[in-house]
mmCIF file with all atom_site columns, C-alpha atoms in Angstrom:
data_model
loop_
_atom_site.group_PDB
_atom_site.id
_atom_site.type_symbol
_atom_site.label_atom_id
_atom_site.label_alt_id
_atom_site.label_comp_id
_atom_site.label_asym_id
_atom_site.label_entity_id
_atom_site.label_seq_id
_atom_site.pdbx_PDB_ins_code
_atom_site.Cartn_x
_atom_site.Cartn_y
_atom_site.Cartn_z
_atom_site.occupancy
_atom_site.B_iso_or_equiv
_atom_site.pdbx_formal_charge
_atom_site.auth_seq_id
_atom_site.auth_comp_id
_atom_site.auth_asym_id
_atom_site.auth_atom_id
_atom_site.pdbx_PDB_model_num
ATOM 1   C CA . MET A 1 1   ? -0.194 -0.117 0.273   1.00 0.00 ? 1   MET A CA 1
ATOM 2   C CA . SER A 1 2   ? 1.356  3.809  -0.712  1.00 0.00 ? 2   SER A CA 1
ATOM 3   C CA . THR A 1 3   ? 2.730  6.047  1.588   1.00 0.00 ? 3   THR A CA 1
ATOM 4   C CA . ALA A 1 4   ? -0.230 8.673  0.850   1.00 0.00 ? 4   ALA A CA 1
ATOM 5   C CA . LEU A 1 5   ? -2.594 5.705  0.413   1.00 0.00 ? 5   LEU A CA 1
ATOM 6   C CA . LEU A 1 6   ? -1.738 5.243  4.582   1.00 0.00 ? 6   LEU A CA 1
ATOM 7   C CA . ASP A 1 7   ? -1.873 8.925  5.343   1.00 0.00 ? 7   ASP A CA 1
ATOM 8   C CA . LEU A 1 8   ? -5.405 8.933  4.382   1.00 0.00 ? 8   LEU A CA 1
ATOM 9   C CA . VAL A 1 9   ? -6.886 5.623  6.143   1.00 0.00 ? 9   VAL A CA 1
ATOM 10  C CA . LEU A 1 10  ? -4.773 5.249  9.263   1.00 0.00 ? 10  LEU A CA 1
ATOM 11  C CA . PRO A 1 11  ? -4.760 7.963  11.790  1.00 0.00 ? 11  PRO A CA 1
ATOM 12  C CA . PRO A 1 12  ? -1.892 10.204 11.502  1.00 0.00 ? 12  PRO A CA 1
ATOM 13  C CA . ARG A 1 13  ? 1.527  11.040 12.573  1.00 0.00 ? 13  ARG A CA 1
ATOM 14  C CA . CYS A 1 14  ? 3.226  14.498 12.150  1.00 0.00 ? 14  CYS A CA 1
ATOM 15  C CA . ALA A 1 15  ? 6.019  13.838 9.954   1.00 0.00 ? 15  ALA A CA 1
ATOM 16  C CA . GLY A 1 16  ? 8.407  16.067 11.436  1.00 0.00 ? 16  GLY A CA 1
ATOM 17  C CA . CYS A 1 17  ? 8.210  14.651 15.170  1.00 0.00 ? 17  CYS A CA 1
ATOM 18  C CA . ASP A 1 18  ? 6.313  11.068 14.712  1.00 0.00 ? 18  ASP A CA 1
ATOM 19  C CA . ALA A 1 19  ? 4.039  12.330 17.374  1.00 0.00 ? 19  ALA A CA 1
ATOM 20  C CA . PRO A 1 20  ? 0.009  11.009 16.520  1.00 0.00 ? 20  PRO A CA 1
ATOM 21  C CA . GLY A 1 21  ? -2.569 12.932 15.932  1.00 0.00 ? 21  GLY A CA 1
ATOM 22  C CA . ALA A 1 22  ? -1.520 15.485 12.528  1.00 0.00 ? 22  ALA A CA 1
ATOM 23  C CA . LEU A 1 23  ? 0.310  15.181 9.216   1.00 0.00 ? 23  LEU A CA 1
ATOM 24  C CA . VAL A 1 24  ? 2.255  18.437 10.734  1.00 0.00 ? 24  VAL A CA 1
ATOM 25  C CA . CYS A 1 25  ? 1.799  19.199 14.557  1.00 0.00 ? 25  CYS A CA 1
ATOM 26  C CA . PRO A 1 26  ? 1.746  22.206 15.802  1.00 0.00 ? 26  PRO A CA 1
ATOM 27  C CA . ARG A 1 27  ? 5.031  22.733 17.193  1.00 0.00 ? 27  ARG A CA 1
ATOM 28  C CA . CYS A 1 28  ? 6.018  21.395 14.368  1.00 0.00 ? 28  CYS A CA 1
ATOM 29  C CA . THR A 1 29  ? 3.905  23.590 12.227  1.00 0.00 ? 29  THR A CA 1
ATOM 30  C CA . ALA A 1 30  ? 5.628  26.710 13.961  1.00 0.00 ? 30  ALA A CA 1
ATOM 31  C CA . GLU A 1 31  ? 9.127  24.958 13.468  1.00 0.00 ? 31  GLU A CA 1
ATOM 32  C CA . LEU A 1 32  ? 7.978  24.607 8.999   1.00 0.00 ? 32  LEU A CA 1
ATOM 33  C CA . HIS A 1 33  ? 6.342  28.055 9.291   1.00 0.00 ? 33  HIS A CA 1
ATOM 34  C CA . GLY A 1 34  ? 8.932  30.206 11.324  1.00 0.00 ? 34  GLY A CA 1
ATOM 35  C CA . GLU A 1 35  ? 9.924  33.393 10.489  1.00 0.00 ? 35  GLU A CA 1
ATOM 36  C CA . PRO A 1 36  ? 10.878 33.765 6.317   1.00 0.00 ? 36  PRO A CA 1
ATOM 37  C CA . ALA A 1 37  ? 13.816 35.627 5.837   1.00 0.00 ? 37  ALA A CA 1
ATOM 38  C CA . ARG A 1 38  ? 16.539 36.356 3.606   1.00 0.00 ? 38  ARG A CA 1
ATOM 39  C CA . ARG A 1 39  ? 19.456 33.395 3.394   1.00 0.00 ? 39  ARG A CA 1
ATOM 40  C CA . MET A 1 40  ? 22.009 33.368 1.252   1.00 0.00 ? 40  MET A CA 1
ATOM 41  C CA . PRO A 1 41  ? 24.103 31.005 0.388   1.00 0.00 ? 41  PRO A CA 1
ATOM 42  C CA . ALA A 1 42  ? 28.515 31.792 1.300   1.00 0.00 ? 42  ALA A CA 1
ATOM 43  C CA . PRO A 1 43  ? 30.068 32.037 -1.567  1.00 0.00 ? 43  PRO A CA 1
ATOM 44  C CA . CYS A 1 44  ? 26.999 33.396 -3.728  1.00 0.00 ? 44  CYS A CA 1
ATOM 45  C CA . PRO A 1 45  ? 27.682 31.581 -6.708  1.00 0.00 ? 45  PRO A CA 1
ATOM 46  C CA . PRO A 1 46  ? 27.611 34.705 -9.806  1.00 0.00 ? 46  PRO A CA 1
ATOM 47  C CA . GLY A 1 47  ? 23.839 35.286 -11.422 1.00 0.00 ? 47  GLY A CA 1
ATOM 48  C CA . LEU A 1 48  ? 22.015 34.205 -8.165  1.00 0.00 ? 48  LEU A CA 1
ATOM 49  C CA . PRO A 1 49  ? 18.903 36.087 -7.341  1.00 0.00 ? 49  PRO A CA 1
ATOM 50  C CA . GLU A 1 50  ? 17.630 37.394 -3.587  1.00 0.00 ? 50  GLU A CA 1
ATOM 51  C CA . CYS A 1 51  ? 16.664 33.902 -2.119  1.00 0.00 ? 51  CYS A CA 1
ATOM 52  C CA . TRP A 1 52  ? 13.913 34.058 0.780   1.00 0.00 ? 52  TRP A CA 1
ATOM 53  C CA . SER A 1 53  ? 13.198 30.878 3.110   1.00 0.00 ? 53  SER A CA 1
ATOM 54  C CA . ALA A 1 54  ? 10.991 30.484 5.339   1.00 0.00 ? 54  ALA A CA 1
ATOM 55  C CA . ALA A 1 55  ? 13.488 27.879 7.796   1.00 0.00 ? 55  ALA A CA 1
ATOM 56  C CA . GLU A 1 56  ? 16.514 25.764 8.229   1.00 0.00 ? 56  GLU A CA 1
ATOM 57  C CA . TYR A 1 57  ? 16.826 22.727 6.741   1.00 0.00 ? 57  TYR A CA 1
ATOM 58  C CA . ALA A 1 58  ? 16.640 20.495 9.922   1.00 0.00 ? 58  ALA A CA 1
ATOM 59  C CA . GLY A 1 59  ? 14.747 18.888 12.388  1.00 0.00 ? 59  GLY A CA 1
ATOM 60  C CA . GLY A 1 60  ? 11.126 18.492 12.040  1.00 0.00 ? 60  GLY A CA 1
ATOM 61  C CA . PRO A 1 61  ? 11.092 20.722 8.406   1.00 0.00 ? 61  PRO A CA 1
ATOM 62  C CA . ARG A 1 62  ? 14.130 18.408 6.716   1.00 0.00 ? 62  ARG A CA 1
ATOM 63  C CA . ARG A 1 63  ? 11.805 15.767 7.823   1.00 0.00 ? 63  ARG A CA 1
ATOM 64  C CA . ALA A 1 64  ? 8.588  17.412 6.448   1.00 0.00 ? 64  ALA A CA 1
ATOM 65  C CA . ILE A 1 65  ? 10.052 17.595 2.955   1.00 0.00 ? 65  ILE A CA 1
ATOM 66  C CA . LEU A 1 66  ? 11.966 14.648 2.464   1.00 0.00 ? 66  LEU A CA 1
ATOM 67  C CA . ALA A 1 67  ? 8.726  12.995 3.452   1.00 0.00 ? 67  ALA A CA 1
ATOM 68  C CA . TYR A 1 68  ? 7.259  15.089 1.225   1.00 0.00 ? 68  TYR A CA 1
ATOM 69  C CA . LYS A 1 69  ? 9.664  14.890 -2.062  1.00 0.00 ? 69  LYS A CA 1
ATOM 70  C CA . GLU A 1 70  ? 11.336 10.800 -1.632  1.00 0.00 ? 70  GLU A CA 1
ATOM 71  C CA . HIS A 1 71  ? 8.665  9.198  0.513   1.00 0.00 ? 71  HIS A CA 1
ATOM 72  C CA . GLY A 1 72  ? 5.657  9.813  -1.270  1.00 0.00 ? 72  GLY A CA 1
ATOM 73  C CA . ARG A 1 73  ? 3.929  11.387 1.910   1.00 0.00 ? 73  ARG A CA 1
ATOM 74  C CA . THR A 1 74  ? 2.292  13.494 -0.790  1.00 0.00 ? 74  THR A CA 1
ATOM 75  C CA . ALA A 1 75  ? -0.196 15.474 1.497   1.00 0.00 ? 75  ALA A CA 1
ATOM 76  C CA . LEU A 1 76  ? 2.104  17.260 3.101   1.00 0.00 ? 76  LEU A CA 1
ATOM 77  C CA . ALA A 1 77  ? 2.116  19.447 -0.220  1.00 0.00 ? 77  ALA A CA 1
ATOM 78  C CA . HIS A 1 78  ? -0.123 21.705 1.784   1.00 0.00 ? 78  HIS A CA 1
ATOM 79  C CA . PRO A 1 79  ? 1.977  22.037 5.307   1.00 0.00 ? 79  PRO A CA 1
ATOM 80  C CA . LEU A 1 80  ? 5.091  22.955 2.721   1.00 0.00 ? 80  LEU A CA 1
ATOM 81  C CA . ALA A 1 81  ? 3.573  24.970 0.313   1.00 0.00 ? 81  ALA A CA 1
ATOM 82  C CA . GLY A 1 82  ? 2.083  27.170 3.232   1.00 0.00 ? 82  GLY A CA 1
ATOM 83  C CA . ALA A 1 83  ? 4.915  27.236 4.391   1.00 0.00 ? 83  ALA A CA 1
ATOM 84  C CA . LEU A 1 84  ? 6.504  28.453 0.622   1.00 0.00 ? 84  LEU A CA 1
ATOM 85  C CA . ALA A 1 85  ? 3.852  31.149 0.197   1.00 0.00 ? 85  ALA A CA 1
ATOM 86  C CA . LEU A 1 86  ? 3.970  33.083 3.687   1.00 0.00 ? 86  LEU A CA 1
ATOM 87  C CA . THR A 1 87  ? 7.868  33.037 1.914   1.00 0.00 ? 87  THR A CA 1
ATOM 88  C CA . VAL A 1 88  ? 6.948  34.413 -1.173  1.00 0.00 ? 88  VAL A CA 1
ATOM 89  C CA . ALA A 1 89  ? 4.915  37.475 0.863   1.00 0.00 ? 89  ALA A CA 1
ATOM 90  C CA . ALA A 1 90  ? 7.483  37.776 2.638   1.00 0.00 ? 90  ALA A CA 1
ATOM 91  C CA . ALA A 1 91  ? 10.213 38.594 0.221   1.00 0.00 ? 91  ALA A CA 1
ATOM 92  C CA . ALA A 1 92  ? 7.820  40.290 -2.791  1.00 0.00 ? 92  ALA A CA 1
ATOM 93  C CA . GLY A 1 93  ? 6.022  42.749 -0.383  1.00 0.00 ? 93  GLY A CA 1
ATOM 94  C CA . GLU A 1 94  ? 2.784  44.036 -1.573  1.00 0.00 ? 94  GLU A CA 1
ATOM 95  C CA . ARG A 1 95  ? 3.708  42.967 -5.663  1.00 0.00 ? 95  ARG A CA 1
ATOM 96  C CA . PRO A 1 96  ? 1.915  40.815 -7.699  1.00 0.00 ? 96  PRO A CA 1
ATOM 97  C CA . VAL A 1 97  ? 4.586  37.157 -8.332  1.00 0.00 ? 97  VAL A CA 1
ATOM 98  C CA . ILE A 1 98  ? 4.718  35.049 -11.220 1.00 0.00 ? 98  ILE A CA 1
ATOM 99  C CA . LEU A 1 99  ? 6.042  31.491 -10.016 1.00 0.00 ? 99  LEU A CA 1
ATOM 100 C CA . VAL A 1 100 ? 8.978  30.072 -11.710 1.00 0.00 ? 100 VAL A CA 1
ATOM 101 C CA . PRO A 1 101 ? 9.329  26.625 -10.287 1.00 0.00 ? 101 PRO A CA 1
ATOM 102 C CA . VAL A 1 102 ? 12.551 24.294 -10.776 1.00 0.00 ? 102 VAL A CA 1
ATOM 103 C CA . PRO A 1 103 ? 12.083 21.299 -13.299 1.00 0.00 ? 103 PRO A CA 1
ATOM 104 C CA . SER A 1 104 ? 12.346 17.604 -11.648 1.00 0.00 ? 104 SER A CA 1
ATOM 105 C CA . ALA A 1 105 ? 15.091 15.254 -13.453 1.00 0.00 ? 105 ALA A CA 1
ATOM 106 C CA . ARG A 1 106 ? 12.721 13.296 -15.746 1.00 0.00 ? 106 ARG A CA 1
ATOM 107 C CA . PRO A 1 107 ? 14.476 10.005 -13.237 1.00 0.00 ? 107 PRO A CA 1
ATOM 108 C CA . ALA A 1 108 ? 13.887 11.788 -10.649 1.00 0.00 ? 108 ALA A CA 1
ATOM 109 C CA . LEU A 1 109 ? 9.619  12.424 -11.452 1.00 0.00 ? 109 LEU A CA 1
ATOM 110 C CA . ARG A 1 110 ? 9.561  9.011  -12.373 1.00 0.00 ? 110 ARG A CA 1
ATOM 111 C CA . ARG A 1 111 ? 11.407 7.298  -9.530  1.00 0.00 ? 111 ARG A CA 1
ATOM 112 C CA . ARG A 1 112 ? 9.197  9.839  -6.916  1.00 0.00 ? 112 ARG A CA 1
ATOM 113 C CA . GLY A 1 113 ? 5.712  9.504  -9.084  1.00 0.00 ? 113 GLY A CA 1
ATOM 114 C CA . HIS A 1 114 ? 5.281  13.120 -9.042  1.00 0.00 ? 114 HIS A CA 1
ATOM 115 C CA . ASP A 1 115 ? 6.994  16.922 -9.358  1.00 0.00 ? 115 ASP A CA 1
ATOM 116 C CA . PRO A 1 116 ? 6.867  18.028 -5.655  1.00 0.00 ? 116 PRO A CA 1
ATOM 117 C CA . VAL A 1 117 ? 8.306  21.670 -7.060  1.00 0.00 ? 117 VAL A CA 1
ATOM 118 C CA . THR A 1 118 ? 5.531  22.136 -9.202  1.00 0.00 ? 118 THR A CA 1
ATOM 119 C CA . GLY A 1 119 ? 3.333  20.719 -7.142  1.00 0.00 ? 119 GLY A CA 1
ATOM 120 C CA . LEU A 1 120 ? 4.433  22.544 -4.442  1.00 0.00 ? 120 LEU A CA 1
ATOM 121 C CA . ALA A 1 121 ? 4.528  26.179 -6.485  1.00 0.00 ? 121 ALA A CA 1
ATOM 122 C CA . GLU A 1 122 ? 0.832  24.978 -7.816  1.00 0.00 ? 122 GLU A CA 1
ATOM 123 C CA . LEU A 1 123 ? -0.163 25.612 -4.046  1.00 0.00 ? 123 LEU A CA 1
ATOM 124 C CA . ALA A 1 124 ? 1.304  28.592 -2.851  1.00 0.00 ? 124 ALA A CA 1
ATOM 125 C CA . ALA A 1 125 ? 0.202  30.749 -5.788  1.00 0.00 ? 125 ALA A CA 1
ATOM 126 C CA . GLY A 1 126 ? -3.157 29.068 -4.933  1.00 0.00 ? 126 GLY A CA 1
ATOM 127 C CA . TYR A 1 127 ? -3.410 30.480 -1.167  1.00 0.00 ? 127 TYR A CA 1
ATOM 128 C CA . LEU A 1 128 ? -2.224 33.850 -2.571  1.00 0.00 ? 128 LEU A CA 1
ATOM 129 C CA . ARG A 1 129 ? -4.703 34.122 -4.792  1.00 0.00 ? 129 ARG A CA 1
ATOM 130 C CA . VAL A 1 130 ? -6.994 33.027 -2.251  1.00 0.00 ? 130 VAL A CA 1
ATOM 131 C CA . ALA A 1 131 ? -5.453 36.244 0.193   1.00 0.00 ? 131 ALA A CA 1
ATOM 132 C CA . GLY A 1 132 ? -5.893 38.459 -2.705  1.00 0.00 ? 132 GLY A CA 1
ATOM 133 C CA . TRP A 1 133 ? -2.344 38.015 -3.790  1.00 0.00 ? 133 TRP A CA 1
ATOM 134 C CA . PRO A 1 134 ? -2.320 38.341 -7.746  1.00 0.00 ? 134 PRO A CA 1
ATOM 135 C CA . ALA A 1 135 ? -0.678 35.018 -8.412  1.00 0.00 ? 135 ALA A CA 1
ATOM 136 C CA . THR A 1 136 ? 0.595  32.827 -11.512 1.00 0.00 ? 136 THR A CA 1
ATOM 137 C CA . VAL A 1 137 ? 2.871  29.143 -12.133 1.00 0.00 ? 137 VAL A CA 1
ATOM 138 C CA . ALA A 1 138 ? 5.208  29.801 -15.242 1.00 0.00 ? 138 ALA A CA 1
ATOM 139 C CA . ARG A 1 139 ? 5.636  26.150 -15.803 1.00 0.00 ? 139 ARG A CA 1
ATOM 140 C CA . VAL A 1 140 ? 8.605  27.625 -18.617 1.00 0.00 ? 140 VAL A CA 1
ATOM 141 C CA . LEU A 1 141 ? 12.223 26.201 -17.400 1.00 0.00 ? 141 LEU A CA 1
ATOM 142 C CA . THR A 1 142 ? 13.066 22.523 -18.658 1.00 0.00 ? 142 THR A CA 1
ATOM 143 C CA . GLN A 1 143 ? 15.891 20.380 -18.143 1.00 0.00 ? 143 GLN A CA 1
ATOM 144 C CA . ARG A 1 144 ? 18.563 20.650 -20.991 1.00 0.00 ? 144 ARG A CA 1
ATOM 145 C CA . ARG A 1 145 ? 20.665 17.487 -20.337 1.00 0.00 ? 145 ARG A CA 1
ATOM 146 C CA . ARG A 1 146 ? 20.977 15.250 -17.610 1.00 0.00 ? 146 ARG A CA 1
ATOM 147 C CA . VAL A 1 147 ? 22.895 16.255 -14.625 1.00 0.00 ? 147 VAL A CA 1
ATOM 148 C CA . ALA A 1 148 ? 24.493 14.175 -12.317 1.00 0.00 ? 148 ALA A CA 1
ATOM 149 C CA . ASP A 1 149 ? 23.123 13.136 -8.675  1.00 0.00 ? 149 ASP A CA 1
ATOM 150 C CA . GLN A 1 150 ? 23.496 16.452 -6.422  1.00 0.00 ? 150 GLN A CA 1
ATOM 151 C CA . ALA A 1 151 ? 24.131 15.012 -3.111  1.00 0.00 ? 151 ALA A CA 1
ATOM 152 C CA . GLY A 1 152 ? 27.553 14.993 -1.649  1.00 0.00 ? 152 GLY A CA 1
ATOM 153 C CA . LEU A 1 153 ? 28.851 17.825 -4.291  1.00 0.00 ? 153 LEU A CA 1
ATOM 154 C CA . SER A 1 154 ? 30.828 20.312 -3.041  1.00 0.00 ? 154 SER A CA 1
ATOM 155 C CA . ALA A 1 155 ? 29.263 24.288 -3.967  1.00 0.00 ? 155 ALA A CA 1
ATOM 156 C CA . ARG A 1 156 ? 31.861 24.423 -7.482  1.00 0.00 ? 156 ARG A CA 1
ATOM 157 C CA . ARG A 1 157 ? 30.775 20.837 -8.209  1.00 0.00 ? 157 ARG A CA 1
ATOM 158 C CA . ARG A 1 158 ? 27.705 21.622 -8.268  1.00 0.00 ? 158 ARG A CA 1
ATOM 159 C CA . ALA A 1 159 ? 27.510 24.773 -10.519 1.00 0.00 ? 159 ALA A CA 1
ATOM 160 C CA . GLU A 1 160 ? 30.235 22.606 -13.059 1.00 0.00 ? 160 GLU A CA 1
ATOM 161 C CA . ASN A 1 161 ? 27.591 19.757 -13.080 1.00 0.00 ? 161 ASN A CA 1
ATOM 162 C CA . LEU A 1 162 ? 24.269 22.255 -13.194 1.00 0.00 ? 162 LEU A CA 1
ATOM 163 C CA . ALA A 1 163 ? 25.997 24.656 -15.921 1.00 0.00 ? 163 ALA A CA 1
ATOM 164 C CA . GLY A 1 164 ? 24.344 24.724 -18.993 1.00 0.00 ? 164 GLY A CA 1
ATOM 165 C CA . ALA A 1 165 ? 21.681 22.271 -17.802 1.00 0.00 ? 165 ALA A CA 1
ATOM 166 C CA . PHE A 1 166 ? 18.114 24.609 -17.876 1.00 0.00 ? 166 PHE A CA 1
ATOM 167 C CA . ARG A 1 167 ? 16.358 25.956 -20.737 1.00 0.00 ? 167 ARG A CA 1
ATOM 168 C CA . VAL A 1 168 ? 13.379 27.669 -21.238 1.00 0.00 ? 168 VAL A CA 1
ATOM 169 C CA . ALA A 1 169 ? 10.686 25.244 -22.835 1.00 0.00 ? 169 ALA A CA 1
ATOM 170 C CA . ALA A 1 170 ? 9.556  25.915 -26.184 1.00 0.00 ? 170 ALA A CA 1
ATOM 171 C CA . GLY A 1 171 ? 6.748  28.366 -27.151 1.00 0.00 ? 171 GLY A CA 1
ATOM 172 C CA . HIS A 1 172 ? 8.017  30.953 -24.491 1.00 0.00 ? 172 HIS A CA 1
ATOM 173 C CA . ASN A 1 173 ? 9.383  33.157 -26.585 1.00 0.00 ? 173 ASN A CA 1
ATOM 174 C CA . ARG A 1 174 ? 11.145 36.335 -25.445 1.00 0.00 ? 174 ARG A CA 1
ATOM 175 C CA . ALA A 1 175 ? 7.519  38.867 -25.782 1.00 0.00 ? 175 ALA A CA 1
ATOM 176 C CA . ARG A 1 176 ? 5.509  36.108 -23.374 1.00 0.00 ? 176 ARG A CA 1
ATOM 177 C CA . LEU A 1 177 ? 7.862  35.900 -21.570 1.00 0.00 ? 177 LEU A CA 1
ATOM 178 C CA . GLY A 1 178 ? 8.841  39.903 -21.062 1.00 0.00 ? 178 GLY A CA 1
ATOM 179 C CA . PHE A 1 179 ? 4.784  39.474 -20.827 1.00 0.00 ? 179 PHE A CA 1
ATOM 180 C CA . TRP A 1 180 ? 4.571  37.938 -17.321 1.00 0.00 ? 180 TRP A CA 1
ATOM 181 C CA . ALA A 1 181 ? 7.632  39.932 -15.884 1.00 0.00 ? 181 ALA A CA 1
ATOM 182 C CA . GLY A 1 182 ? 5.992  43.662 -16.349 1.00 0.00 ? 182 GLY A CA 1
ATOM 183 C CA . ARG A 1 183 ? 3.260  42.215 -14.515 1.00 0.00 ? 183 ARG A CA 1
ATOM 184 C CA . GLY A 1 184 ? 5.260  41.488 -10.999 1.00 0.00 ? 184 GLY A CA 1
ATOM 185 C CA . ALA A 1 185 ? 7.973  40.584 -9.169  1.00 0.00 ? 185 ALA A CA 1
ATOM 186 C CA . VAL A 1 186 ? 9.418  36.354 -10.880 1.00 0.00 ? 186 VAL A CA 1
ATOM 187 C CA . VAL A 1 187 ? 10.293 34.496 -8.355  1.00 0.00 ? 187 VAL A CA 1
ATOM 188 C CA . LEU A 1 188 ? 11.676 30.821 -8.838  1.00 0.00 ? 188 LEU A CA 1
ATOM 189 C CA . VAL A 1 189 ? 10.878 28.290 -5.969  1.00 0.00 ? 189 VAL A CA 1
ATOM 190 C CA . ASP A 1 190 ? 12.251 25.208 -4.649  1.00 0.00 ? 190 ASP A CA 1
ATOM 191 C CA . ASP A 1 191 ? 12.113 23.478 -2.084  1.00 0.00 ? 191 ASP A CA 1
ATOM 192 C CA . VAL A 1 192 ? 15.952 23.699 -0.356  1.00 0.00 ? 192 VAL A CA 1
ATOM 193 C CA . LEU A 1 193 ? 18.704 26.249 -0.836  1.00 0.00 ? 193 LEU A CA 1
ATOM 194 C CA . THR A 1 194 ? 21.836 24.639 -0.608  1.00 0.00 ? 194 THR A CA 1
ATOM 195 C CA . THR A 1 195 ? 24.526 26.168 -2.563  1.00 0.00 ? 195 THR A CA 1
ATOM 196 C CA . GLY A 1 196 ? 22.398 28.508 -4.789  1.00 0.00 ? 196 GLY A CA 1
ATOM 197 C CA . ALA A 1 197 ? 23.831 26.197 -7.809  1.00 0.00 ? 197 ALA A CA 1
ATOM 198 C CA . THR A 1 198 ? 21.014 24.934 -9.196  1.00 0.00 ? 198 THR A CA 1
ATOM 199 C CA . LEU A 1 199 ? 19.072 28.861 -9.235  1.00 0.00 ? 199 LEU A CA 1
ATOM 200 C CA . ALA A 1 200 ? 21.341 30.344 -10.161 1.00 0.00 ? 200 ALA A CA 1
ATOM 201 C CA . GLU A 1 201 ? 21.544 28.235 -13.790 1.00 0.00 ? 201 GLU A CA 1
ATOM 202 C CA . ALA A 1 202 ? 17.584 29.018 -13.641 1.00 0.00 ? 202 ALA A CA 1
ATOM 203 C CA . ALA A 1 203 ? 18.237 32.685 -13.685 1.00 0.00 ? 203 ALA A CA 1
ATOM 204 C CA . ARG A 1 204 ? 20.762 32.051 -16.408 1.00 0.00 ? 204 ARG A CA 1
ATOM 205 C CA . ALA A 1 205 ? 18.243 30.531 -18.695 1.00 0.00 ? 205 ALA A CA 1
ATOM 206 C CA . LEU A 1 206 ? 15.592 32.983 -17.466 1.00 0.00 ? 206 LEU A CA 1
ATOM 207 C CA . ARG A 1 207 ? 17.738 35.639 -18.046 1.00 0.00 ? 207 ARG A CA 1
ATOM 208 C CA . GLU A 1 208 ? 19.352 33.901 -21.211 1.00 0.00 ? 208 GLU A CA 1
ATOM 209 C CA . ALA A 1 209 ? 15.866 34.975 -22.850 1.00 0.00 ? 209 ALA A CA 1
ATOM 210 C CA . GLY A 1 210 ? 15.277 37.577 -21.802 1.00 0.00 ? 210 GLY A CA 1
ATOM 211 C CA . THR A 1 211 ? 13.522 37.703 -18.463 1.00 0.00 ? 211 THR A CA 1
ATOM 212 C CA . GLU A 1 212 ? 15.506 39.242 -15.516 1.00 0.00 ? 212 GLU A CA 1
ATOM 213 C CA . VAL A 1 213 ? 14.457 36.698 -11.502 1.00 0.00 ? 213 VAL A CA 1
ATOM 214 C CA . PRO A 1 214 ? 14.959 39.053 -8.899  1.00 0.00 ? 214 PRO A CA 1
ATOM 215 C CA . LEU A 1 215 ? 13.994 36.790 -6.360  1.00 0.00 ? 215 LEU A CA 1
ATOM 216 C CA . ALA A 1 216 ? 13.583 32.974 -5.310  1.00 0.00 ? 216 ALA A CA 1
ATOM 217 C CA . ALA A 1 217 ? 11.996 31.415 -2.527  1.00 0.00 ? 217 ALA A CA 1
ATOM 218 C CA . THR A 1 218 ? 11.935 27.814 -0.996  1.00 0.00 ? 218 THR A CA 1
ATOM 219 C CA . VAL A 1 219 ? 10.702 25.793 1.593   1.00 0.00 ? 219 VAL A CA 1
ATOM 220 C CA . ALA A 1 220 ? 14.096 25.620 4.004   1.00 0.00 ? 220 ALA A CA 1
ATOM 221 C CA . ALA A 1 221 ? 17.735 26.885 3.943   1.00 0.00 ? 221 ALA A CA 1
ATOM 222 C CA . THR A 1 222 ? 21.047 24.192 4.301   1.00 0.00 ? 222 THR A CA 1
ATOM 223 C CA . ARG A 1 223 ? 22.880 26.316 7.129   1.00 0.00 ? 223 ARG A CA 1
ATOM 224 C CA . ARG A 1 224 ? 26.454 25.215 7.110   1.00 0.00 ? 224 ARG A CA 1
ATOM 225 C CA . GLU A 1 225 ? 27.835 27.020 10.024  1.00 0.00 ? 225 GLU A CA 1
ATOM 226 C CA . ASP A 1 226 ? 31.128 28.961 8.138   1.00 0.00 ? 226 ASP A CA 1
ATOM 227 C CA . GLU A 1 227 ? 29.310 28.616 5.196   1.00 0.00 ? 227 GLU A CA 1
ATOM 228 C CA . PHE A 1 228 ? 25.932 30.233 6.072   1.00 0.00 ? 228 PHE A CA 1
ATOM 229 C CA . ARG A 1 229 ? 24.301 33.547 5.968   1.00 0.00 ? 229 ARG A CA 1
ATOM 230 C CA . ASN A 1 230 ? 21.470 34.515 7.679   1.00 0.00 ? 230 ASN A CA 1
ATOM 231 C CA . HIS A 1 231 ? 20.269 38.106 6.596   1.00 0.00 ? 231 HIS A CA 1
ATOM 232 C CA . HIS A 1 232 ? 17.031 39.696 7.642   1.00 0.00 ? 232 HIS A CA 1
ATOM 233 C CA . ARG A 1 233 ? 15.553 42.432 5.028   1.00 0.00 ? 233 ARG A CA 1
ATOM 234 C CA . LYS A 1 234 ? 15.399 45.333 7.700   1.00 0.00 ? 234 LYS A CA 1
#
């Protein structure tokens, strides 16, 4: 029986701490929603947009993201997308937003059976619209070539692995992308910020197609003691 189906038929347990009673318990929800903040990796790769995230990639948020992304607990999309929506709102101010999800590799899509980042972007845009915030999802990025698994790679190796990996899909020309950008802030969306290599490559592909990308938003961001800075907008 699939994990998603088990979530429907069995009493739920928190994905963050395994406490009974909810998919994400109140304590882990507070940790997940945290305080959306500007969090930039150090060193920062060239061309990286201003990055915001809801929480650190540790503890309950890390376990919830992994359960959703890798272990089939797709019902977790709702609390994770709620955290993402709060982050987008904090980053964009009062501007309308166009959310551009980072594309998943085809092998990962087949293995997982769903597109985790696009799913979060669609739900987050819906939450923002319910709150009266103009929000659109533009699924315009695609992978140009296969890339190696990023796990365990250094920041430099991640950048090399992803160089030239993304492109804007056919049919999305400069005029159309420019039209979207003129309607609000373009925000790249991913689940986790690590070194920034993925978001920098996605931003490059959009800039090559004529669209500036001022912002990126993730559910969580990795903190490494000597490589990560946390800046709060004043």
